[in-house]
């Protein structure tokens, strides 16, 4: 039966959160030679097939891995429906030939940690705030022809030219528009009335 669940992870092929390993108990007594049972297939309650990958501690517990994930819960029973003596006939139906952990990459599904909903919402909110902050800048310089040089609205990594023609609001509500980038530090040129130090907001 399942003694302890492993971490819940996100299955890449369908985006479902599920378990890929657990610690189980009850199949062997204390002192059992687990090396004889590595690779032995076990079936979870939902029909998913896993295999014994290693021992766990010294009290007969063992680790079970499910290459394609499994719906597990602590205390749930697992069945050894493939039981046969290792080395006997039809052994390939009961055991996976797994010499060590490093050589099991071909049967382990790629997974990544699942994000909890509240953590994801917090991250999205934080990201949105950063985006809002990035839309605010200030007038760094007013050129002789009246063009405003605005800094702080974009990072150096942003392609400012993509924002050509976008409307902005300067100071107390004067409208203008972005007419191009200025240099390579994220600054941009704005056609509007304004003075040095005034805030500029992207609409």
PDB file of C-alpha atoms in Angstrom:
ATOM      1  CA  UNK A   1       0.000   0.000   0.000  1.00  0.00           C
ATOM      2  CA  UNK A   2       1.054   3.618  -0.475  1.00  0.00           C
ATOM      3  CA  UNK A   3       2.939   4.840   2.575  1.00  0.00           C
ATOM      4  CA  UNK A   4       3.987   8.306   1.387  1.00  0.00           C
ATOM      5  CA  UNK A   5       3.326  10.272  -1.783  1.00  0.00           C
ATOM      6  CA  UNK A   6       6.020  11.942  -3.840  1.00  0.00           C
ATOM      7  CA  UNK A   7       5.635  15.518  -5.097  1.00  0.00           C
ATOM      8  CA  UNK A   8       2.762  16.244  -7.444  1.00  0.00           C
ATOM      9  CA  UNK A   9       4.008  17.228 -10.885  1.00  0.00           C
ATOM     10  CA  UNK A  10       2.653  18.451 -14.179  1.00  0.00           C
ATOM     11  CA  UNK A  11       2.421  15.842 -16.945  1.00  0.00           C
ATOM     12  CA  UNK A  12       3.651  17.468 -20.143  1.00  0.00           C
ATOM     13  CA  UNK A  13       1.460  15.625 -22.658  1.00  0.00           C
ATOM     14  CA  UNK A  14      -1.892  16.699 -21.157  1.00  0.00           C
ATOM     15  CA  UNK A  15      -1.045  19.323 -18.510  1.00  0.00           C
ATOM     16  CA  UNK A  16      -2.584  17.231 -15.703  1.00  0.00           C
ATOM     17  CA  UNK A  17      -1.175  17.356 -12.170  1.00  0.00           C
ATOM     18  CA  UNK A  18      -0.398  13.841 -10.998  1.00  0.00           C
ATOM     19  CA  UNK A  19       2.055  11.686  -9.027  1.00  0.00           C
ATOM     20  CA  UNK A  20       5.054   9.974 -10.587  1.00  0.00           C
ATOM     21  CA  UNK A  21       6.453   8.199  -7.528  1.00  0.00           C
ATOM     22  CA  UNK A  22       5.642   7.114  -3.993  1.00  0.00           C
ATOM     23  CA  UNK A  23       7.019   5.116  -1.067  1.00  0.00           C
ATOM     24  CA  UNK A  24       5.113   1.878  -0.452  1.00  0.00           C
ATOM     25  CA  UNK A  25       5.089  -0.839   2.219  1.00  0.00           C
ATOM     26  CA  UNK A  26       3.565  -4.182   3.099  1.00  0.00           C
ATOM     27  CA  UNK A  27       4.875  -6.338   0.259  1.00  0.00           C
ATOM     28  CA  UNK A  28       8.164  -7.380   1.910  1.00  0.00           C
ATOM     29  CA  UNK A  29       9.350  -8.061   5.401  1.00  0.00           C
ATOM     30  CA  UNK A  30      12.264  -6.374   7.138  1.00  0.00           C
ATOM     31  CA  UNK A  31      15.618  -7.437   5.684  1.00  0.00           C
ATOM     32  CA  UNK A  32      14.314  -8.434   2.252  1.00  0.00           C
ATOM     33  CA  UNK A  33      16.920  -8.302  -0.512  1.00  0.00           C
ATOM     34  CA  UNK A  34      15.388  -5.527  -2.583  1.00  0.00           C
ATOM     35  CA  UNK A  35      17.939  -5.937  -5.354  1.00  0.00           C
ATOM     36  CA  UNK A  36      16.026  -9.081  -6.373  1.00  0.00           C
ATOM     37  CA  UNK A  37      12.851  -7.086  -6.911  1.00  0.00           C
ATOM     38  CA  UNK A  38      14.018  -3.930  -8.675  1.00  0.00           C
ATOM     39  CA  UNK A  39      11.921  -3.435 -11.773  1.00  0.00           C
ATOM     40  CA  UNK A  40       9.032  -5.566 -10.475  1.00  0.00           C
ATOM     41  CA  UNK A  41       5.803  -4.143 -11.872  1.00  0.00           C
ATOM     42  CA  UNK A  42       2.979  -3.048  -9.575  1.00  0.00           C
ATOM     43  CA  UNK A  43      -0.501  -1.868 -10.451  1.00  0.00           C
ATOM     44  CA  UNK A  44      -2.155   1.104  -8.754  1.00  0.00           C
ATOM     45  CA  UNK A  45      -5.836   1.196  -7.844  1.00  0.00           C
ATOM     46  CA  UNK A  46      -6.656   3.090 -11.044  1.00  0.00           C
ATOM     47  CA  UNK A  47      -4.886   0.526 -13.228  1.00  0.00           C
ATOM     48  CA  UNK A  48      -1.680   2.528 -13.809  1.00  0.00           C
ATOM     49  CA  UNK A  49       1.441   0.365 -13.920  1.00  0.00           C
ATOM     50  CA  UNK A  50       4.587   1.310 -12.015  1.00  0.00           C
ATOM     51  CA  UNK A  51       7.732  -0.498 -10.955  1.00  0.00           C
ATOM     52  CA  UNK A  52       9.884  -0.905  -7.867  1.00  0.00           C
ATOM     53  CA  UNK A  53      12.890   1.343  -8.351  1.00  0.00           C
ATOM     54  CA  UNK A  54      14.720   1.053  -5.031  1.00  0.00           C
ATOM     55  CA  UNK A  55      14.507   0.244  -1.349  1.00  0.00           C
ATOM     56  CA  UNK A  56      13.542   2.894   1.190  1.00  0.00           C
ATOM     57  CA  UNK A  57      14.993   2.615   4.668  1.00  0.00           C
ATOM     58  CA  UNK A  58      15.488  -0.727   6.413  1.00  0.00           C
ATOM     59  CA  UNK A  59      11.925  -1.723   7.317  1.00  0.00           C
ATOM     60  CA  UNK A  60      10.810  -3.300   4.056  1.00  0.00           C
ATOM     61  CA  UNK A  61       9.609  -0.074   2.458  1.00  0.00           C
ATOM     62  CA  UNK A  62      10.392   0.598  -1.174  1.00  0.00           C
ATOM     63  CA  UNK A  63      10.079   3.308  -3.793  1.00  0.00           C
ATOM     64  CA  UNK A  64       7.691   2.884  -6.729  1.00  0.00           C
ATOM     65  CA  UNK A  65       7.868   4.962  -9.900  1.00  0.00           C
ATOM     66  CA  UNK A  66       5.061   5.465 -12.421  1.00  0.00           C
ATOM     67  CA  UNK A  67       6.552   6.480 -15.803  1.00  0.00           C
ATOM     68  CA  UNK A  68       3.224   7.849 -17.069  1.00  0.00           C
ATOM     69  CA  UNK A  69       1.915   9.155 -13.737  1.00  0.00           C
ATOM     70  CA  UNK A  70      -0.812   7.765 -11.484  1.00  0.00           C
ATOM     71  CA  UNK A  71      -3.727   8.956  -9.352  1.00  0.00           C
ATOM     72  CA  UNK A  72      -2.492   7.951  -5.897  1.00  0.00           C
ATOM     73  CA  UNK A  73      -3.468   8.590  -2.300  1.00  0.00           C
ATOM     74  CA  UNK A  74      -1.855   7.582   0.972  1.00  0.00           C
ATOM     75  CA  UNK A  75      -3.083   4.219   2.219  1.00  0.00           C
ATOM     76  CA  UNK A  76      -4.301   3.089  -1.211  1.00  0.00           C
ATOM     77  CA  UNK A  77      -3.588  -0.505  -2.134  1.00  0.00           C
ATOM     78  CA  UNK A  78      -1.284  -1.536  -4.987  1.00  0.00           C
ATOM     79  CA  UNK A  79      -1.431  -4.990  -6.506  1.00  0.00           C
ATOM     80  CA  UNK A  80       1.416  -7.228  -7.609  1.00  0.00           C
ATOM     81  CA  UNK A  81      -0.496  -8.805 -10.508  1.00  0.00           C
ATOM     82  CA  UNK A  82       2.701  -9.538 -12.441  1.00  0.00           C
ATOM     83  CA  UNK A  83       4.340 -11.708  -9.778  1.00  0.00           C
ATOM     84  CA  UNK A  84       6.771 -14.316 -11.101  1.00  0.00           C
ATOM     85  CA  UNK A  85      10.176 -15.555 -10.036  1.00  0.00           C
ATOM     86  CA  UNK A  86      12.938 -13.431 -11.518  1.00  0.00           C
ATOM     87  CA  UNK A  87      14.826 -15.465 -14.086  1.00  0.00           C
ATOM     88  CA  UNK A  88      11.847 -17.682 -14.831  1.00  0.00           C
ATOM     89  CA  UNK A  89       9.653 -17.945 -17.905  1.00  0.00           C
ATOM     90  CA  UNK A  90       7.895 -14.781 -19.115  1.00  0.00           C
ATOM     91  CA  UNK A  91      10.047 -12.692 -16.793  1.00  0.00           C
ATOM     92  CA  UNK A  92       9.911  -9.764 -19.233  1.00  0.00           C
ATOM     93  CA  UNK A  93       6.187  -9.423 -18.512  1.00  0.00           C
ATOM     94  CA  UNK A  94       6.830  -8.910 -14.798  1.00  0.00           C
ATOM     95  CA  UNK A  95      10.092  -6.956 -14.599  1.00  0.00           C
ATOM     96  CA  UNK A  96      11.537  -3.903 -16.264  1.00  0.00           C
ATOM     97  CA  UNK A  97      15.254  -4.320 -16.872  1.00  0.00           C
ATOM     98  CA  UNK A  98      16.560  -1.309 -14.948  1.00  0.00           C
ATOM     99  CA  UNK A  99      20.198  -1.628 -13.855  1.00  0.00           C
ATOM    100  CA  UNK A 100      20.424   1.833 -12.281  1.00  0.00           C
ATOM    101  CA  UNK A 101      18.674   5.197 -12.081  1.00  0.00           C
ATOM    102  CA  UNK A 102      20.894   6.915 -14.666  1.00  0.00           C
ATOM    103  CA  UNK A 103      19.777   4.501 -17.403  1.00  0.00           C
ATOM    104  CA  UNK A 104      16.012   4.935 -16.984  1.00  0.00           C
ATOM    105  CA  UNK A 105      15.596   8.129 -18.987  1.00  0.00           C
ATOM    106  CA  UNK A 106      13.881   6.339 -21.873  1.00  0.00           C
ATOM    107  CA  UNK A 107      10.870   5.346 -19.764  1.00  0.00           C
ATOM    108  CA  UNK A 108      10.501   8.364 -17.496  1.00  0.00           C
ATOM    109  CA  UNK A 109       8.092  11.019 -18.737  1.00  0.00           C
ATOM    110  CA  UNK A 110       9.456  14.558 -18.729  1.00  0.00           C
ATOM    111  CA  UNK A 111       7.828  16.483 -15.877  1.00  0.00           C
ATOM    112  CA  UNK A 112       8.041  19.900 -14.294  1.00  0.00           C
ATOM    113  CA  UNK A 113       6.880  21.075 -10.862  1.00  0.00           C
ATOM    114  CA  UNK A 114       3.190  21.972 -10.796  1.00  0.00           C
ATOM    115  CA  UNK A 115       2.380  25.528  -9.810  1.00  0.00           C
ATOM    116  CA  UNK A 116      -0.239  25.965  -7.124  1.00  0.00           C
ATOM    117  CA  UNK A 117      -3.110  28.148  -8.281  1.00  0.00           C
ATOM    118  CA  UNK A 118      -2.560  30.810  -5.635  1.00  0.00           C
ATOM    119  CA  UNK A 119       1.168  31.016  -6.427  1.00  0.00           C
ATOM    120  CA  UNK A 120       0.400  31.297 -10.131  1.00  0.00           C
ATOM    121  CA  UNK A 121      -2.144  34.070  -9.514  1.00  0.00           C
ATOM    122  CA  UNK A 122       0.349  35.950  -7.356  1.00  0.00           C
ATOM    123  CA  UNK A 123       3.043  35.644 -10.042  1.00  0.00           C
ATOM    124  CA  UNK A 124       0.645  36.891 -12.730  1.00  0.00           C
ATOM    125  CA  UNK A 125      -0.378  39.833 -10.563  1.00  0.00           C
ATOM    126  CA  UNK A 126       3.257  40.711  -9.911  1.00  0.00           C
ATOM    127  CA  UNK A 127       4.035  40.434 -13.624  1.00  0.00           C
ATOM    128  CA  UNK A 128       1.095  42.699 -14.490  1.00  0.00           C
ATOM    129  CA  UNK A 129       2.321  45.276 -11.980  1.00  0.00           C
ATOM    130  CA  UNK A 130       5.782  45.220 -13.554  1.00  0.00           C
ATOM    131  CA  UNK A 131       4.188  45.774 -16.960  1.00  0.00           C
ATOM    132  CA  UNK A 132       2.179  48.727 -15.649  1.00  0.00           C
ATOM    133  CA  UNK A 133       5.291  50.204 -14.069  1.00  0.00           C
ATOM    134  CA  UNK A 134       7.143  49.802 -17.362  1.00  0.00           C
ATOM    135  CA  UNK A 135       4.504  51.910 -19.124  1.00  0.00           C
ATOM    136  CA  UNK A 136       5.393  54.958 -17.044  1.00  0.00           C
ATOM    137  CA  UNK A 137       8.339  57.172 -17.913  1.00  0.00           C
ATOM    138  CA  UNK A 138       9.461  60.752 -17.577  1.00  0.00           C
ATOM    139  CA  UNK A 139      10.760  63.486 -19.850  1.00  0.00           C
ATOM    140  CA  UNK A 140      14.550  63.395 -19.726  1.00  0.00           C
ATOM    141  CA  UNK A 141      15.135  66.124 -22.300  1.00  0.00           C
ATOM    142  CA  UNK A 142      13.283  68.517 -24.605  1.00  0.00           C
ATOM    143  CA  UNK A 143      14.984  68.924 -27.996  1.00  0.00           C
ATOM    144  CA  UNK A 144      15.140  72.216 -29.869  1.00  0.00           C
ATOM    145  CA  UNK A 145      12.331  71.134 -32.200  1.00  0.00           C
ATOM    146  CA  UNK A 146      10.073  70.353 -29.231  1.00  0.00           C
ATOM    147  CA  UNK A 147      10.497  66.573 -29.391  1.00  0.00           C
ATOM    148  CA  UNK A 148      10.472  64.960 -25.953  1.00  0.00           C
ATOM    149  CA  UNK A 149      13.076  62.365 -25.057  1.00  0.00           C
ATOM    150  CA  UNK A 150      11.405  59.982 -22.607  1.00  0.00           C
ATOM    151  CA  UNK A 151      13.213  57.503 -20.383  1.00  0.00           C
ATOM    152  CA  UNK A 152      12.050  54.755 -18.053  1.00  0.00           C
ATOM    153  CA  UNK A 153       9.060  53.664 -20.106  1.00  0.00           C
ATOM    154  CA  UNK A 154      10.863  50.725 -21.729  1.00  0.00           C
ATOM    155  CA  UNK A 155      13.789  48.486 -20.851  1.00  0.00           C
ATOM    156  CA  UNK A 156      16.785  48.258 -23.211  1.00  0.00           C
ATOM    157  CA  UNK A 157      15.585  44.827 -24.346  1.00  0.00           C
ATOM    158  CA  UNK A 158      12.289  46.190 -25.732  1.00  0.00           C
ATOM    159  CA  UNK A 159      12.002  46.994 -29.443  1.00  0.00           C
ATOM    160  CA  UNK A 160      10.712  50.551 -29.085  1.00  0.00           C
ATOM    161  CA  UNK A 161      10.013  50.856 -32.816  1.00  0.00           C
ATOM    162  CA  UNK A 162       7.086  48.477 -32.370  1.00  0.00           C
ATOM    163  CA  UNK A 163       5.383  51.208 -30.344  1.00  0.00           C
ATOM    164  CA  UNK A 164       5.592  53.871 -33.049  1.00  0.00           C
ATOM    165  CA  UNK A 165       2.288  55.708 -33.251  1.00  0.00           C
ATOM    166  CA  UNK A 166       1.139  54.681 -29.772  1.00  0.00           C
ATOM    167  CA  UNK A 167      -0.604  57.407 -27.842  1.00  0.00           C
ATOM    168  CA  UNK A 168       0.844  58.767 -24.598  1.00  0.00           C
ATOM    169  CA  UNK A 169      -0.309  61.223 -21.959  1.00  0.00           C
ATOM    170  CA  UNK A 170       2.145  63.813 -20.666  1.00  0.00           C
ATOM    171  CA  UNK A 171       1.849  65.500 -17.288  1.00  0.00           C
ATOM    172  CA  UNK A 172      -1.678  66.695 -16.508  1.00  0.00           C
ATOM    173  CA  UNK A 173      -3.287  65.158 -19.591  1.00  0.00           C
ATOM    174  CA  UNK A 174      -1.603  66.501 -22.703  1.00  0.00           C
ATOM    175  CA  UNK A 175      -1.750  63.884 -25.455  1.00  0.00           C
ATOM    176  CA  UNK A 176       1.091  62.897 -27.742  1.00  0.00           C
ATOM    177  CA  UNK A 177       2.488  59.914 -29.576  1.00  0.00           C
ATOM    178  CA  UNK A 178       5.691  57.900 -29.801  1.00  0.00           C
ATOM    179  CA  UNK A 179       7.577  58.660 -33.017  1.00  0.00           C
ATOM    180  CA  UNK A 180      10.587  56.383 -32.550  1.00  0.00           C
ATOM    181  CA  UNK A 181      13.393  55.169 -30.360  1.00  0.00           C
ATOM    182  CA  UNK A 182      16.257  57.283 -29.094  1.00  0.00           C
ATOM    183  CA  UNK A 183      19.575  55.495 -28.605  1.00  0.00           C
ATOM    184  CA  UNK A 184      19.826  51.951 -27.263  1.00  0.00           C
ATOM    185  CA  UNK A 185      18.890  52.390 -23.601  1.00  0.00           C
ATOM    186  CA  UNK A 186      15.118  52.067 -23.977  1.00  0.00           C
ATOM    187  CA  UNK A 187      14.532  55.784 -24.460  1.00  0.00           C
ATOM    188  CA  UNK A 188      12.000  56.997 -26.989  1.00  0.00           C
ATOM    189  CA  UNK A 189      11.046  60.160 -28.864  1.00  0.00           C
ATOM    190  CA  UNK A 190       7.600  61.582 -28.202  1.00  0.00           C
ATOM    191  CA  UNK A 191       5.761  64.253 -30.163  1.00  0.00           C
ATOM    192  CA  UNK A 192       3.947  66.300 -27.520  1.00  0.00           C
ATOM    193  CA  UNK A 193       4.177  69.390 -25.368  1.00  0.00           C
ATOM    194  CA  UNK A 194       6.082  68.862 -22.153  1.00  0.00           C
ATOM    195  CA  UNK A 195       8.880  69.823 -19.823  1.00  0.00           C
ATOM    196  CA  UNK A 196      11.795  67.982 -18.292  1.00  0.00           C
ATOM    197  CA  UNK A 197      10.810  65.811 -15.345  1.00  0.00           C
ATOM    198  CA  UNK A 198       7.147  65.424 -16.302  1.00  0.00           C
ATOM    199  CA  UNK A 199       5.621  61.944 -16.217  1.00  0.00           C
ATOM    200  CA  UNK A 200       4.666  60.241 -19.456  1.00  0.00           C
ATOM    201  CA  UNK A 201       2.164  57.375 -19.532  1.00  0.00           C
ATOM    202  CA  UNK A 202       1.636  54.908 -22.362  1.00  0.00           C
ATOM    203  CA  UNK A 203      -2.035  54.584 -23.352  1.00  0.00           C
TER     204      UNK A 203
END
